[in-house]
PDB file of C-alpha atoms in Angstrom:
ATOM      1  CA  MET A  14      27.721  -1.074  13.187  1.00 43.00           C
ATOM      2  CA  SER A  15      28.616   1.792  15.674  1.00 45.00           C
ATOM      3  CA  LEU A  16      26.564   2.585  18.647  1.00 43.00           C
ATOM      4  CA  ASP A  17      28.540   6.028  19.791  1.00 47.00           C
ATOM      5  CA  ASN A  18      26.389   8.086  17.803  1.00 50.00           C
ATOM      6  CA  HIS A  19      22.664   8.820  19.622  1.00 50.00           C
ATOM      7  CA  GLU A  20      20.563   8.830  16.984  1.00 51.00           C
ATOM      8  CA  GLU A  21      22.103   5.492  15.698  1.00 51.00           C
ATOM      9  CA  LEU A  22      21.561   3.809  19.201  1.00 45.00           C
ATOM     10  CA  GLN A  23      17.965   5.123  19.547  1.00 46.00           C
ATOM     11  CA  LYS A  24      17.558   3.188  16.057  1.00 50.00           C
ATOM     12  CA  PHE A  25      18.914   0.185  16.991  1.00 45.00           C
ATOM     13  CA  ILE A  26      16.933   0.334  20.495  1.00 46.00           C
ATOM     14  CA  ASP A  27      13.412   1.527  18.771  1.00 53.00           C
ATOM     15  CA  LEU A  28      13.251   2.083  14.745  1.00 59.00           C
ATOM     16  CA  SER A  29       9.724   3.060  15.559  1.00 63.00           C
ATOM     17  CA  GLU A  30      10.478   5.975  17.882  1.00 64.00           C
ATOM     18  CA  HIS A  31      13.263   7.303  16.043  1.00 64.00           C
ATOM     19  CA  TYR A  32      11.164   8.046  13.163  1.00 65.00           C
ATOM     20  CA  ARG A  33       8.863   9.442  14.769  1.00 67.00           C
ATOM     21  CA  THR A  34      11.531  11.393  16.526  1.00 68.00           C
ATOM     22  CA  TYR A  35      13.035  12.363  13.236  1.00 64.00           C
ATOM     23  CA  LEU A  36       9.597  13.056  11.640  1.00 66.00           C
ATOM     24  CA  ASP A  37       8.803  15.427  14.046  1.00 66.00           C
ATOM     25  CA  GLU A  38      11.748  17.537  14.428  1.00 67.00           C
ATOM     26  CA  HIS A  39      12.850  17.770  10.847  1.00 65.00           C
ATOM     27  CA  ASP A  40      10.462  19.398   8.019  1.00 74.00           C
ATOM     28  CA  ASN A  41       9.429  17.804   4.800  1.00 74.00           C
ATOM     29  CA  SER A  42      12.939  15.454   5.038  1.00 80.00           C
ATOM     30  CA  ARG A  43      13.592  11.404   5.986  1.00 82.00           C
ATOM     31  CA  PRO A  44      16.553  10.219   7.996  1.00 78.00           C
ATOM     32  CA  ASP A  45      17.795   9.169   4.229  1.00 81.00           C
ATOM     33  CA  GLY A  46      17.794  13.214   3.338  1.00 82.00           C
ATOM     34  CA  ARG A  47      14.761  12.454   0.528  1.00 89.00           C
ATOM     35  CA  SER A  48      11.893  14.901   1.031  1.00 88.00           C
ATOM     36  CA  PHE A  49       8.920  13.509   1.796  1.00 86.00           C
ATOM     37  CA  SER A  50       7.795  13.155  -2.116  1.00 90.00           C
ATOM     38  CA  GLN A  51      11.367  12.207  -3.624  1.00 92.00           C
ATOM     39  CA  MET A  52      11.810   8.954  -4.863  1.00 94.00           C
ATOM     40  CA  ARG A  53      15.093   7.161  -5.449  1.00 95.00           C
ATOM     41  CA  PRO A  54      16.987   6.557  -8.288  1.00 95.00           C
ATOM     42  CA  VAL A  55      15.826   5.010 -10.678  1.00 95.00           C
ATOM     43  CA  GLN A  56      17.931   2.305 -13.185  1.00 95.00           C
ATOM     44  CA  ILE A  57      16.754  -0.054 -16.020  1.00 95.00           C
ATOM     45  CA  LEU A  58      17.984  -3.126 -17.808  1.00 94.00           C
ATOM     46  CA  ASP A  59      15.776  -4.364 -20.643  1.00 91.00           C
ATOM     47  CA  ASN A  60      15.737  -7.781 -22.279  1.00 88.00           C
ATOM     48  CA  PHE A  61      19.045  -9.203 -21.148  1.00 87.00           C
ATOM     49  CA  LEU A  62      18.217 -12.379 -19.943  1.00 90.00           C
ATOM     50  CA  GLN A  63      19.005 -14.982 -23.076  1.00 85.00           C
ATOM     51  CA  HIS A  64      16.516 -17.616 -22.226  1.00 86.00           C
ATOM     52  CA  SER A  65      13.529 -15.776 -21.412  1.00 92.00           C
ATOM     53  CA  TYR A  66      10.977 -14.148 -24.181  1.00 94.00           C
ATOM     54  CA  GLY A  67      11.051 -10.606 -22.348  1.00 94.00           C
ATOM     55  CA  SER A  68      13.006  -9.379 -19.418  1.00 96.00           C
ATOM     56  CA  SER A  69      14.152  -6.433 -17.176  1.00 96.00           C
ATOM     57  CA  MET A  70      16.004  -5.692 -14.423  1.00 97.00           C
ATOM     58  CA  ILE A  71      15.051  -2.774 -12.079  1.00 96.00           C
ATOM     59  CA  ARG A  72      16.454  -0.608  -9.328  1.00 96.00           C
ATOM     60  CA  PHE A  73      14.546   1.478  -6.995  1.00 95.00           C
ATOM     61  CA  GLY A  74      17.735   2.492  -5.111  1.00 93.00           C
ATOM     62  CA  ASN A  75      18.471  -0.795  -2.895  1.00 93.00           C
ATOM     63  CA  THR A  76      15.287  -2.563  -4.084  1.00 95.00           C
ATOM     64  CA  THR A  77      16.344  -4.586  -7.167  1.00 96.00           C
ATOM     65  CA  VAL A  78      13.839  -7.205  -9.076  1.00 97.00           C
ATOM     66  CA  ILE A  79      14.527  -8.863 -12.211  1.00 97.00           C
ATOM     67  CA  CYS A  80      11.275  -9.973 -14.398  1.00 97.00           C
ATOM     68  CA  SER A  81      11.113 -12.922 -16.861  1.00 97.00           C
ATOM     69  CA  ILE A  82       8.422 -13.571 -19.336  1.00 97.00           C
ATOM     70  CA  THR A  83       8.353 -17.204 -20.483  1.00 95.00           C
ATOM     71  CA  GLY A  84       5.510 -19.032 -22.271  1.00 94.00           C
ATOM     72  CA  GLN A  85       4.593 -22.433 -22.057  1.00 93.00           C
ATOM     73  CA  LEU A  86       2.340 -24.344 -25.212  1.00 94.00           C
ATOM     74  CA  THR A  87      -1.031 -26.142 -23.161  1.00 94.00           C
ATOM     75  CA  LYS A  88      -4.654 -26.803 -23.821  1.00 94.00           C
ATOM     76  CA  PRO A  89      -7.018 -23.892 -23.821  1.00 93.00           C
ATOM     77  CA  SER A  90      -9.768 -24.439 -21.559  1.00 91.00           C
ATOM     78  CA  LEU A  91     -13.297 -26.108 -21.689  1.00 88.00           C
ATOM     79  CA  LYS A  92     -15.123 -22.760 -20.685  1.00 90.00           C
ATOM     80  CA  SER A  93     -12.970 -20.642 -23.428  1.00 90.00           C
ATOM     81  CA  LEU A  94     -11.759 -22.262 -26.318  1.00 92.00           C
ATOM     82  CA  ARG A  95      -9.788 -18.892 -27.579  1.00 92.00           C
ATOM     83  CA  SER A  96      -7.903 -18.122 -24.577  1.00 95.00           C
ATOM     84  CA  GLY A  97      -4.693 -18.082 -23.098  1.00 95.00           C
ATOM     85  CA  PHE A  98      -3.081 -18.004 -19.495  1.00 96.00           C
ATOM     86  CA  ILE A  99      -1.315 -16.138 -17.564  1.00 96.00           C
ATOM     87  CA  GLN A 100       0.404 -17.138 -14.334  1.00 96.00           C
ATOM     88  CA  THR A 101       2.491 -14.610 -11.962  1.00 95.00           C
ATOM     89  CA  VAL A 102       5.245 -15.379  -9.011  1.00 94.00           C
ATOM     90  CA  VAL A 103       6.950 -13.670  -7.199  1.00 93.00           C
ATOM     91  CA  LEU A 104      10.091 -14.349  -5.329  1.00 88.00           C
ATOM     92  CA  LEU A 105      11.375 -12.137  -2.459  1.00 82.00           C
ATOM     93  CA  PRO A 106      15.843 -13.293  -1.714  1.00 77.00           C
ATOM     94  CA  ARG A 107      16.236 -16.638   0.087  1.00 65.00           C
ATOM     95  CA  THR A 108      17.792 -15.263   3.167  1.00 61.00           C
ATOM     96  CA  GLN A 109      15.225 -12.841   3.647  1.00 60.00           C
ATOM     97  CA  ALA A 110      12.104 -15.674   3.138  1.00 50.00           C
ATOM     98  CA  TRP A 111      14.138 -18.347   5.177  1.00 50.00           C
ATOM     99  CA  SER A 112      15.067 -15.738   7.912  1.00 51.00           C
ATOM    100  CA  THR A 113      14.799 -17.371  11.339  1.00 46.00           C
ATOM    101  CA  TYR A 114      12.918 -14.329  12.887  1.00 49.00           C
ATOM    102  CA  GLY A 115       9.943 -15.287  12.799  1.00 51.00           C
ATOM    103  CA  ARG A 116       8.551 -13.366   9.227  1.00 57.00           C
ATOM    104  CA  ARG A 117       9.035 -16.698   7.251  1.00 62.00           C
ATOM    105  CA  GLN A 118       5.121 -17.051   6.999  1.00 63.00           C
ATOM    106  CA  GLN A 119       4.339 -13.257   7.005  1.00 66.00           C
ATOM    107  CA  ILE A 120       6.382 -13.006   4.495  1.00 67.00           C
ATOM    108  CA  ILE A 121       5.292 -16.177   2.400  1.00 68.00           C
ATOM    109  CA  ASN A 122       1.931 -14.994   2.403  1.00 73.00           C
ATOM    110  CA  GLU A 123       3.033 -11.107   1.518  1.00 76.00           C
ATOM    111  CA  ASN A 124       4.472 -12.953  -1.273  1.00 77.00           C
ATOM    112  CA  LEU A 125       1.003 -14.920  -2.707  1.00 85.00           C
ATOM    113  CA  THR A 126      -0.878 -11.018  -2.130  1.00 87.00           C
ATOM    114  CA  LEU A 127       1.416  -9.302  -4.643  1.00 90.00           C
ATOM    115  CA  SER A 128       1.386 -12.169  -6.830  1.00 92.00           C
ATOM    116  CA  GLN A 129      -1.943 -11.941  -6.978  1.00 93.00           C
ATOM    117  CA  ASN A 130      -2.426  -7.909  -6.961  1.00 93.00           C
ATOM    118  CA  LEU A 131      -0.033  -8.069 -10.077  1.00 95.00           C
ATOM    119  CA  LEU A 132      -2.113 -10.772 -11.907  1.00 95.00           C
ATOM    120  CA  ASP A 133      -5.578  -8.887 -11.201  1.00 95.00           C
ATOM    121  CA  ILE A 134      -4.025  -5.332 -12.507  1.00 96.00           C
ATOM    122  CA  ILE A 135      -3.119  -7.474 -15.070  1.00 96.00           C
ATOM    123  CA  TYR A 136      -6.639  -8.456 -15.424  1.00 94.00           C
ATOM    124  CA  LYS A 137      -8.695  -5.270 -14.587  1.00 94.00           C
ATOM    125  CA  SER A 138      -6.476  -3.038 -16.967  1.00 94.00           C
ATOM    126  CA  LYS A 139      -6.703  -5.425 -19.930  1.00 93.00           C
ATOM    127  CA  LEU A 140      -3.133  -5.020 -20.220  1.00 95.00           C
ATOM    128  CA  ILE A 141      -2.957  -8.204 -22.037  1.00 95.00           C
ATOM    129  CA  ASN A 142      -5.740  -9.731 -23.936  1.00 94.00           C
ATOM    130  CA  LEU A 143      -6.240 -13.761 -22.586  1.00 94.00           C
ATOM    131  CA  GLU A 144      -7.216 -14.315 -26.800  1.00 94.00           C
ATOM    132  CA  ASP A 145      -4.202 -12.541 -28.038  1.00 93.00           C
ATOM    133  CA  LEU A 146      -2.472 -16.117 -26.731  1.00 94.00           C
ATOM    134  CA  CYS A 147      -4.366 -18.599 -28.874  1.00 93.00           C
ATOM    135  CA  ILE A 148      -2.305 -20.515 -31.590  1.00 93.00           C
ATOM    136  CA  GLU A 149      -5.600 -22.254 -32.345  1.00 92.00           C
ATOM    137  CA  GLU A 150      -9.188 -22.386 -31.106  1.00 92.00           C
ATOM    138  CA  GLY A 151      -9.530 -25.748 -29.076  1.00 90.00           C
ATOM    139  CA  LYS A 152      -6.306 -26.822 -29.439  1.00 92.00           C
ATOM    140  CA  TRP A 153      -3.097 -24.754 -28.325  1.00 94.00           C
ATOM    141  CA  VAL A 154      -3.045 -21.397 -26.013  1.00 94.00           C
ATOM    142  CA  TRP A 155      -0.136 -19.576 -24.593  1.00 94.00           C
ATOM    143  CA  CYS A 156       0.560 -19.773 -21.008  1.00 95.00           C
ATOM    144  CA  LEU A 157       1.797 -16.561 -20.096  1.00 95.00           C
ATOM    145  CA  GLN A 158       4.709 -17.238 -16.775  1.00 96.00           C
ATOM    146  CA  ILE A 159       5.999 -13.517 -15.609  1.00 97.00           C
ATOM    147  CA  ASP A 160       8.163 -14.420 -13.151  1.00 96.00           C
ATOM    148  CA  PHE A 161       9.374 -11.648 -10.378  1.00 96.00           C
ATOM    149  CA  GLN A 162      12.506 -12.121  -9.016  1.00 94.00           C
ATOM    150  CA  CYS A 163      13.241  -9.834  -5.766  1.00 92.00           C
ATOM    151  CA  LEU A 164      17.208  -9.786  -5.769  1.00 92.00           C
ATOM    152  CA  ASN A 165      17.349  -7.418  -3.042  1.00 91.00           C
ATOM    153  CA  ASN A 166      14.391  -5.896  -1.040  1.00 90.00           C
ATOM    154  CA  ASP A 167      14.850  -2.633   0.717  1.00 90.00           C
ATOM    155  CA  GLY A 168      10.980  -1.691   0.133  1.00 89.00           C
ATOM    156  CA  ASN A 169       8.526  -0.288  -2.476  1.00 93.00           C
ATOM    157  CA  LEU A 170       8.398  -3.695  -4.017  1.00 94.00           C
ATOM    158  CA  PHE A 171       5.111  -3.802  -5.477  1.00 94.00           C
ATOM    159  CA  ASP A 172       6.410  -0.197  -7.305  1.00 96.00           C
ATOM    160  CA  SER A 173       9.364  -2.214  -8.741  1.00 96.00           C
ATOM    161  CA  CYS A 174       7.471  -5.395  -9.534  1.00 96.00           C
ATOM    162  CA  LEU A 175       4.946  -3.670 -11.925  1.00 96.00           C
ATOM    163  CA  PHE A 176       7.485  -0.579 -13.369  1.00 97.00           C
ATOM    164  CA  ALA A 177       9.462  -4.003 -14.352  1.00 97.00           C
ATOM    165  CA  LEU A 178       6.840  -5.672 -15.694  1.00 97.00           C
ATOM    166  CA  ASN A 179       5.673  -2.952 -18.282  1.00 96.00           C
ATOM    167  CA  VAL A 180       9.564  -2.519 -19.505  1.00 96.00           C
ATOM    168  CA  ALA A 181       9.874  -6.306 -19.582  1.00 96.00           C
ATOM    169  CA  LEU A 182       6.373  -6.228 -21.968  1.00 95.00           C
ATOM    170  CA  ARG A 183       7.734  -3.907 -24.690  1.00 92.00           C
ATOM    171  CA  HIS A 184      10.458  -6.375 -25.691  1.00 88.00           C
ATOM    172  CA  THR A 185       8.598  -9.468 -25.370  1.00 94.00           C
ATOM    173  CA  SER A 186       8.414 -11.702 -28.588  1.00 93.00           C
ATOM    174  CA  PHE A 187       8.000 -14.954 -28.952  1.00 92.00           C
ATOM    175  CA  PRO A 188       7.973 -17.511 -31.592  1.00 92.00           C
ATOM    176  CA  THR A 189       5.994 -18.573 -34.100  1.00 91.00           C
ATOM    177  CA  VAL A 190       3.868 -22.012 -33.863  1.00 92.00           C
ATOM    178  CA  LYS A 191       1.687 -23.639 -36.498  1.00 91.00           C
ATOM    179  CA  VAL A 192      -0.350 -26.915 -35.386  1.00 89.00           C
ATOM    180  CA  ASP A 193       0.826 -30.285 -37.571  1.00 88.00           C
ATOM    181  CA  PRO A 194      -2.548 -30.773 -39.559  1.00 88.00           C
ATOM    182  CA  ASP A 195      -1.967 -34.222 -39.824  1.00 88.00           C
ATOM    183  CA  THR A 196      -0.740 -34.933 -35.903  1.00 89.00           C
ATOM    184  CA  GLN A 197      -1.819 -31.890 -34.164  1.00 87.00           C
ATOM    185  CA  LYS A 198       0.077 -30.814 -32.492  1.00 90.00           C
ATOM    186  CA  PRO A 199       2.490 -27.580 -32.535  1.00 90.00           C
ATOM    187  CA  LEU A 200       5.416 -26.508 -34.424  1.00 90.00           C
ATOM    188  CA  VAL A 201       7.614 -24.181 -32.891  1.00 90.00           C
ATOM    189  CA  TYR A 202       9.971 -21.771 -34.993  1.00 90.00           C
ATOM    190  CA  THR A 203      12.242 -20.712 -32.909  1.00 85.00           C
ATOM    191  CA  LYS A 204      13.654 -18.020 -35.201  1.00 87.00           C
ATOM    192  CA  ASP A 205      10.803 -16.707 -36.472  1.00 89.00           C
ATOM    193  CA  LEU A 206       9.780 -14.438 -33.935  1.00 90.00           C
ATOM    194  CA  GLN A 207       6.545 -12.202 -33.269  1.00 90.00           C
ATOM    195  CA  ASN A 208       6.331  -9.765 -30.727  1.00 91.00           C
ATOM    196  CA  LEU A 209       3.260  -9.559 -28.041  1.00 92.00           C
ATOM    197  CA  GLU A 210       0.537  -7.861 -28.606  1.00 89.00           C
ATOM    198  CA  TYR A 211      -0.589  -6.413 -25.305  1.00 93.00           C
ATOM    199  CA  ASN A 212      -2.364  -2.967 -24.510  1.00 93.00           C
ATOM    200  CA  LYS A 213       0.643  -0.536 -24.619  1.00 90.00           C
ATOM    201  CA  GLU A 214      -2.249   2.634 -23.647  1.00 90.00           C
ATOM    202  CA  GLN A 215      -2.788   1.222 -20.568  1.00 91.00           C
ATOM    203  CA  GLN A 216       0.093   1.195 -18.615  1.00 93.00           C
ATOM    204  CA  PRO A 217      -0.017   0.491 -15.208  1.00 96.00           C
ATOM    205  CA  LEU A 218       1.728   1.879 -12.563  1.00 97.00           C
ATOM    206  CA  CYS A 219       2.049   1.915  -9.011  1.00 96.00           C
ATOM    207  CA  CYS A 220       2.468   4.389  -6.203  1.00 96.00           C
ATOM    208  CA  THR A 221       2.966   3.146  -2.803  1.00 95.00           C
ATOM    209  CA  ILE A 222       2.411   5.882   0.362  1.00 94.00           C
ATOM    210  CA  ALA A 223       4.028   5.330   3.787  1.00 91.00           C
ATOM    211  CA  VAL A 224       1.739   6.894   6.603  1.00 89.00           C
ATOM    212  CA  TYR A 225       2.333   7.776   9.778  1.00 82.00           C
ATOM    213  CA  ASP A 226       0.279   9.459  12.789  1.00 74.00           C
ATOM    214  CA  SER A 227       2.913  12.145  13.528  1.00 63.00           C
ATOM    215  CA  ALA A 228       2.389  14.683  16.447  1.00 54.00           C
ATOM    216  CA  GLN A 229       1.344  17.250  13.939  1.00 59.00           C
ATOM    217  CA  GLU A 230      -0.933  15.055  11.150  1.00 72.00           C
ATOM    218  CA  TYR A 231      -0.325  12.203   9.523  1.00 80.00           C
ATOM    219  CA  GLN A 232       2.285  12.246   7.151  1.00 84.00           C
ATOM    220  CA  TYR A 233       2.819  10.286   3.950  1.00 90.00           C
ATOM    221  CA  LEU A 234       6.473   8.956   2.537  1.00 90.00           C
ATOM    222  CA  ILE A 235       6.702   8.475  -1.314  1.00 93.00           C
ATOM    223  CA  ASP A 236       9.159   5.751  -2.745  1.00 95.00           C
ATOM    224  CA  PRO A 237       9.364   4.383   1.744  1.00 93.00           C
ATOM    225  CA  THR A 238      12.031   2.231   2.255  1.00 91.00           C
ATOM    226  CA  LEU A 239      11.836  -1.412   4.067  1.00 89.00           C
ATOM    227  CA  GLU A 240      12.490   0.441   7.636  1.00 84.00           C
ATOM    228  CA  GLU A 241       9.859   3.207   6.807  1.00 86.00           C
ATOM    229  CA  GLU A 242       7.436   0.525   5.000  1.00 87.00           C
ATOM    230  CA  THR A 243       8.084  -1.954   8.657  1.00 81.00           C
ATOM    231  CA  ILE A 244       7.128   1.464  10.977  1.00 81.00           C
ATOM    232  CA  ALA A 245       4.391   2.736   9.343  1.00 84.00           C
ATOM    233  CA  LYS A 246       0.827   3.113  10.653  1.00 84.00           C
ATOM    234  CA  SER A 247      -0.365   1.907   7.128  1.00 88.00           C
ATOM    235  CA  LEU A 248       0.648   1.220   2.916  1.00 91.00           C
ATOM    236  CA  LEU A 249      -1.066   2.641   0.420  1.00 93.00           C
ATOM    237  CA  HIS A 250      -1.038   1.342  -2.879  1.00 94.00           C
ATOM    238  CA  TYR A 251      -2.347   3.317  -6.102  1.00 96.00           C
ATOM    239  CA  VAL A 252      -2.322   1.745  -9.286  1.00 97.00           C
ATOM    240  CA  LEU A 253      -3.079   4.403 -12.275  1.00 96.00           C
ATOM    241  CA  LEU A 254      -3.531   3.872 -15.890  1.00 95.00           C
ATOM    242  CA  LYS A 255      -2.596   5.957 -18.472  1.00 91.00           C
ATOM    243  CA  ASN A 256      -5.021   8.762 -18.659  1.00 90.00           C
ATOM    244  CA  ASP A 257      -4.892   8.590 -14.543  1.00 92.00           C
ATOM    245  CA  GLN A 258      -7.486   6.551 -13.975  1.00 93.00           C
ATOM    246  CA  ILE A 259      -7.372   4.814 -11.105  1.00 94.00           C
ATOM    247  CA  CYS A 260      -6.909   0.824 -11.535  1.00 94.00           C
ATOM    248  CA  LEU A 261      -6.426  -0.381  -7.839  1.00 92.00           C
ATOM    249  CA  ILE A 262      -6.499   0.961  -4.677  1.00 91.00           C
ATOM    250  CA  HIS A 263      -4.881  -1.261  -1.553  1.00 88.00           C
ATOM    251  CA  LYS A 264      -5.194  -0.203   1.807  1.00 88.00           C
ATOM    252  CA  THR A 265      -3.355  -2.150   4.685  1.00 83.00           C
ATOM    253  CA  SER A 266      -4.334  -2.004   8.207  1.00 76.00           C
ATOM    254  CA  GLY A 267      -4.757   1.390  10.414  1.00 73.00           C
ATOM    255  CA  ALA A 268      -7.283   3.775  10.820  1.00 70.00           C
ATOM    256  CA  PRO A 269     -10.091   4.856   8.819  1.00 77.00           C
ATOM    257  CA  PHE A 270      -9.439   7.233   6.020  1.00 81.00           C
ATOM    258  CA  SER A 271     -11.523  10.103   5.501  1.00 84.00           C
ATOM    259  CA  PRO A 272     -12.606  10.792   1.869  1.00 87.00           C
ATOM    260  CA  GLU A 273     -10.375  14.234   2.057  1.00 89.00           C
ATOM    261  CA  LYS A 274      -7.221  12.349   2.752  1.00 89.00           C
ATOM    262  CA  PHE A 275      -7.395   9.559   0.033  1.00 90.00           C
ATOM    263  CA  HIS A 276      -8.190  12.856  -2.730  1.00 92.00           C
ATOM    264  CA  HIS A 277      -4.721  14.045  -1.286  1.00 92.00           C
ATOM    265  CA  CYS A 278      -2.636  10.778  -1.767  1.00 93.00           C
ATOM    266  CA  TYR A 279      -4.588  10.175  -4.854  1.00 95.00           C
ATOM    267  CA  SER A 280      -2.641  13.752  -6.043  1.00 95.00           C
ATOM    268  CA  LEU A 281       0.466  12.853  -4.548  1.00 95.00           C
ATOM    269  CA  ALA A 282       0.191   9.195  -6.132  1.00 96.00           C
ATOM    270  CA  ARG A 283      -0.554  10.836  -9.519  1.00 96.00           C
ATOM    271  CA  ASP A 284       2.575  13.198  -9.753  1.00 96.00           C
ATOM    272  CA  TYR A 285       4.698  10.024  -8.178  1.00 96.00           C
ATOM    273  CA  ILE A 286       3.702   7.957 -10.864  1.00 97.00           C
ATOM    274  CA  LEU A 287       3.647  10.986 -13.649  1.00 96.00           C
ATOM    275  CA  GLN A 288       7.688  10.515 -13.004  1.00 95.00           C
ATOM    276  CA  LEU A 289       7.468   7.130 -13.340  1.00 95.00           C
ATOM    277  CA  ARG A 290       5.867   7.015 -16.967  1.00 94.00           C
ATOM    278  CA  SER A 291       8.272   9.653 -17.861  1.00 93.00           C
ATOM    279  CA  LYS A 292      11.570   7.365 -17.003  1.00 92.00           C
ATOM    280  CA  LEU A 293       9.412   4.456 -18.767  1.00 90.00           C
ATOM    281  CA  ASN A 294       8.574   6.541 -21.529  1.00 85.00           C
ATOM    282  CA  GLN A 295      12.443   7.400 -21.676  1.00 82.00           C
ATOM    283  CA  GLN A 296      13.300   3.283 -22.639  1.00 69.00           C
ATOM    284  CA  ASN A 297      11.580   3.826 -26.228  1.00 62.00           C
TER     285      ASN A 297
END
């Protein structure tokens, strides 16, 4: 990297000060050229993994995520004989997860938190009914495994994963399973596929907002890059359903927010998610 340019030198020495100076001096403009409310280009590739029941690859700018949905037959819980299971796992690139810069444990914790948040959203939004995963009550159910493999993390991973999940679910189909009446073992018919039943009307999508404390007031950046997330005062995650109902609000550390600021950020999130829904519906 050349450090001849003063702006590049400031960014190299103090990234936080570089962003603070830039945002104070440029009205509604970010270092990458976008306005505060402008998202990066979104690219979608669906149903491309041969050995998964449903899949998608999503790019938000340089952030690339693969969502893979598979299933495993298992016995139901004694507490609920008609309910299947769902597991979610988020994996960051190996080069980032095993960094030697002291962030390994922090990244692992962020992975676990994001995995749990995605699972909570699936349950809270009732996106997938666990009883629809039942093959035969008290005998066999599906355990749905939803894996998110981040090939490149340049910020806004929450939005990317949830968007990828919505795309993958549209093309998820399972083999037909019947229980042998004599052996009570499942018989799997891989050539006879049936679509996974899920609640298409919910469509939970996330908007991540990076909050900066500038010279004037708080500034809010939609679809933040990894650099913007790293030096933001706090991050806000709004998950909205198709009717604009709030499914989840999560705020990282930072100064307390007034109800007025939360309402303002909700308006920003609603407009952003409306654009995401438009891109998602173009896949029909």
